[in-house]
JSON list of C-alpha atoms in Angstrom, two decimals:
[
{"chain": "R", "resi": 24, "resn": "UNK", "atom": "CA", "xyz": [-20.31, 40.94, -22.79]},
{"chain": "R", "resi": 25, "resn": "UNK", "atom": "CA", "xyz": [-17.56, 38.83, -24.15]},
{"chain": "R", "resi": 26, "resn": "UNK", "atom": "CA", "xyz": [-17.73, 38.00, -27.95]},
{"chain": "R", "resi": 27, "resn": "UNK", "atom": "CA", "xyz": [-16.64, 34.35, -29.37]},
{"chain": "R", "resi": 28, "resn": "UNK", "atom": "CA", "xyz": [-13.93, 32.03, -28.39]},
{"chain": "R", "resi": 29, "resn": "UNK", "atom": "CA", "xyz": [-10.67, 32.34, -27.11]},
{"chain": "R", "resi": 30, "resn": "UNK", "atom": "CA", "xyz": [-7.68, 30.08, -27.76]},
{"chain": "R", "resi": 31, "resn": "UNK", "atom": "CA", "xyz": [-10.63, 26.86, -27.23]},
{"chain": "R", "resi": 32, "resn": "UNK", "atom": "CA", "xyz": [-12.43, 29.05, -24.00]},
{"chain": "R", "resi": 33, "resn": "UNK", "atom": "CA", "xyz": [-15.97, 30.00, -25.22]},
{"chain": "R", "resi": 34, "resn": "UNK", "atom": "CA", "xyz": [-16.75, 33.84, -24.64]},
{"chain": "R", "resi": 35, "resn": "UNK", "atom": "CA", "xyz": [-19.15, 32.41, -21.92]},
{"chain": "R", "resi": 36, "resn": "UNK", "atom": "CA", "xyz": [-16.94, 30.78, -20.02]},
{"chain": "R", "resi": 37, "resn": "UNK", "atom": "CA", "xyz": [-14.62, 33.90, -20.05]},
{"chain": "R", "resi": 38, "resn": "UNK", "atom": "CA", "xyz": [-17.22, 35.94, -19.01]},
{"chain": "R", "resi": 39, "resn": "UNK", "atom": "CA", "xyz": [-18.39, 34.18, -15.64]},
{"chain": "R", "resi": 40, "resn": "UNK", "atom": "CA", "xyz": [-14.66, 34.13, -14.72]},
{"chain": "R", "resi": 41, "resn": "UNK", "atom": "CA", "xyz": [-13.92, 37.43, -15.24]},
{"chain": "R", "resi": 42, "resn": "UNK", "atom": "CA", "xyz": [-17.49, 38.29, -13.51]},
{"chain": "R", "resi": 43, "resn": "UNK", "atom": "CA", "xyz": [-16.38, 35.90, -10.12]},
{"chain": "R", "resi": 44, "resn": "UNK", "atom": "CA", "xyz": [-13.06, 37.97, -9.81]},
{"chain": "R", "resi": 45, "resn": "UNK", "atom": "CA", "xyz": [-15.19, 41.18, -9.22]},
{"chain": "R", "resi": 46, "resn": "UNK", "atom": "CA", "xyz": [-14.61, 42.81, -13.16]},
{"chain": "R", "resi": 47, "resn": "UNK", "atom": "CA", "xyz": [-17.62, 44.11, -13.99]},
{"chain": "R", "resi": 48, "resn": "UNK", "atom": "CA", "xyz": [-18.77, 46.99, -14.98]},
{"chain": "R", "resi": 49, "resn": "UNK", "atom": "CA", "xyz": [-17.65, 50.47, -13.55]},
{"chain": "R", "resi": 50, "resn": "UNK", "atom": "CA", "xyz": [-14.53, 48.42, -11.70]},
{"chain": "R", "resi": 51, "resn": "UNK", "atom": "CA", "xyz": [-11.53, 50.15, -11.74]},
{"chain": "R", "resi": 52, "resn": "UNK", "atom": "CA", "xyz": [-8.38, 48.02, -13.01]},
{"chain": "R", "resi": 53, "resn": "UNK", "atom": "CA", "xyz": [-5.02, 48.74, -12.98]},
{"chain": "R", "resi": 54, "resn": "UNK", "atom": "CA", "xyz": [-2.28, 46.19, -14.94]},
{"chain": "R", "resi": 55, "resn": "UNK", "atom": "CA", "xyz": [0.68, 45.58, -12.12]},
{"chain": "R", "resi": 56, "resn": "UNK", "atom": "CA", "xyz": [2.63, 43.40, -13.79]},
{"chain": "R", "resi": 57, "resn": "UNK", "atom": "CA", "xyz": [3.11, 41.31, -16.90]},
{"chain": "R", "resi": 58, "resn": "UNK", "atom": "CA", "xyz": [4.96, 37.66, -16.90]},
{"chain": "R", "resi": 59, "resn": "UNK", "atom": "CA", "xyz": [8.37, 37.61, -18.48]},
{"chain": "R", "resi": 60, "resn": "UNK", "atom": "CA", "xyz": [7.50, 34.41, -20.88]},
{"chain": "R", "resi": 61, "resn": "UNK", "atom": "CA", "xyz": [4.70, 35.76, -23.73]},
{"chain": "R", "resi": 62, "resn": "UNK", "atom": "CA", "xyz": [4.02, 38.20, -20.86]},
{"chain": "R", "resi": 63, "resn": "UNK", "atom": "CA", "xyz": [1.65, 35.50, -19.35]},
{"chain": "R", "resi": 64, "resn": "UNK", "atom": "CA", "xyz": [-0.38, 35.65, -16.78]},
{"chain": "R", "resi": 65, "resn": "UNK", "atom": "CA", "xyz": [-1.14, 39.06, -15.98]},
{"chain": "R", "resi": 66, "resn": "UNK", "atom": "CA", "xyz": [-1.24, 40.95, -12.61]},
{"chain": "R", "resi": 67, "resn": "UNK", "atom": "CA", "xyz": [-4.03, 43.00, -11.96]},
{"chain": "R", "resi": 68, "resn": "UNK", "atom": "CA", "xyz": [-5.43, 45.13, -9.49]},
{"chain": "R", "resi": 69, "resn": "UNK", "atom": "CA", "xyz": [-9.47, 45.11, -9.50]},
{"chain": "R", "resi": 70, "resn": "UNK", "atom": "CA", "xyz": [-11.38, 47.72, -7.41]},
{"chain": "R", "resi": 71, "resn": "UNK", "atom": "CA", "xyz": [-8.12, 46.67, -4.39]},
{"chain": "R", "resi": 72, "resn": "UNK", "atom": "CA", "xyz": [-7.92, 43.27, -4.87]},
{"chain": "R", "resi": 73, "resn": "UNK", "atom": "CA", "xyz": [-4.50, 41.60, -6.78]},
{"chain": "R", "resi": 74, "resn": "UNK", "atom": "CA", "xyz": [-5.69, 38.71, -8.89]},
{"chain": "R", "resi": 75, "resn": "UNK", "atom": "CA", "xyz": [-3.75, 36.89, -11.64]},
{"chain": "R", "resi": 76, "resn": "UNK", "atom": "CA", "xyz": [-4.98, 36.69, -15.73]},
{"chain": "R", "resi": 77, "resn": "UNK", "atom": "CA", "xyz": [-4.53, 34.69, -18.27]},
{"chain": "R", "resi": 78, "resn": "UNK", "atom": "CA", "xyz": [-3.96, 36.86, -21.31]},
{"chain": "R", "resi": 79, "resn": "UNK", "atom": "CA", "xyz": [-6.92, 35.74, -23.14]},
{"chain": "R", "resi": 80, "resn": "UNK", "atom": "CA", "xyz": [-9.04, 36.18, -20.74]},
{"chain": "R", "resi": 81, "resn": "UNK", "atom": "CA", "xyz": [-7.35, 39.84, -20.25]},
{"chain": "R", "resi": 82, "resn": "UNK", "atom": "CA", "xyz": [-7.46, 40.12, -24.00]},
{"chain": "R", "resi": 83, "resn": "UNK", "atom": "CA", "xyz": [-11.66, 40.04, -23.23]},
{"chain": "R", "resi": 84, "resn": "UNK", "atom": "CA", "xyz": [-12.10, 42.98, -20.92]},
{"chain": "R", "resi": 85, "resn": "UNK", "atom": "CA", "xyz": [-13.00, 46.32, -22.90]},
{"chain": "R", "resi": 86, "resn": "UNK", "atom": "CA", "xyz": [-11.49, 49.42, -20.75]},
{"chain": "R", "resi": 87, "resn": "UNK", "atom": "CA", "xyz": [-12.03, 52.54, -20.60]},
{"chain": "R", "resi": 88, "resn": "UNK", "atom": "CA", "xyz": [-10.98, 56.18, -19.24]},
{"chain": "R", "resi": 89, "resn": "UNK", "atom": "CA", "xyz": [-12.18, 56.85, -16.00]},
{"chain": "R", "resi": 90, "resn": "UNK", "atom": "CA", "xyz": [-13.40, 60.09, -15.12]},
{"chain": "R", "resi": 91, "resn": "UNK", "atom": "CA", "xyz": [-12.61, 61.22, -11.67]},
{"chain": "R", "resi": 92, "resn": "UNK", "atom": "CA", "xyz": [-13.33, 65.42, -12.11]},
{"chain": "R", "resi": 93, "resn": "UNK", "atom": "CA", "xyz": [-17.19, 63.69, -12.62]},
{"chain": "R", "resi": 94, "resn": "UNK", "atom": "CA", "xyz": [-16.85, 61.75, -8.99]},
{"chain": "R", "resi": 95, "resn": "UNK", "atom": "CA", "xyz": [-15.29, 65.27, -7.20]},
{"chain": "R", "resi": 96, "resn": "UNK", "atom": "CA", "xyz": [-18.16, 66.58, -4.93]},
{"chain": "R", "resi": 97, "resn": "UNK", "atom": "CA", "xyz": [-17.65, 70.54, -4.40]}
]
């Protein structure tokens, strides 16, 4: 869940976005590449797919580690 407003976007807004491009939870992302102007907009790489972000919309996604000894069947 996305919490308040960013730069005049309300956390709502933000949130249905960022659910449409396929970040939800358990998705792995990986940052590509960063623009060269107030590094904006954002290339990322969500669960294989290359999609571009705004960086407050970026600045809304909470990430974490991702375990992959805890996906390794024996």
């Amino acid at each position: 869940m996305v919490g308040g407003d960013h730069l005049g976007v309300s956390a709502n807004e933000i949130e249905r976005r960022l659910l449409e491009l396929g970040i939800v939870e358990g998705a792995s992302v990986q940052i590509l590449h960063e623009g060269p102007i107030g590094r904006d907009p954002i290339a990322v790489r969500v669960n294989g797919t290359t999609i571009a972000l705004r960086r407050r919309e970026a600045m809304a996604i909470m990430v974490g580690e991702h375990d992959r000894a805890a996906k390794t069947v024996p």
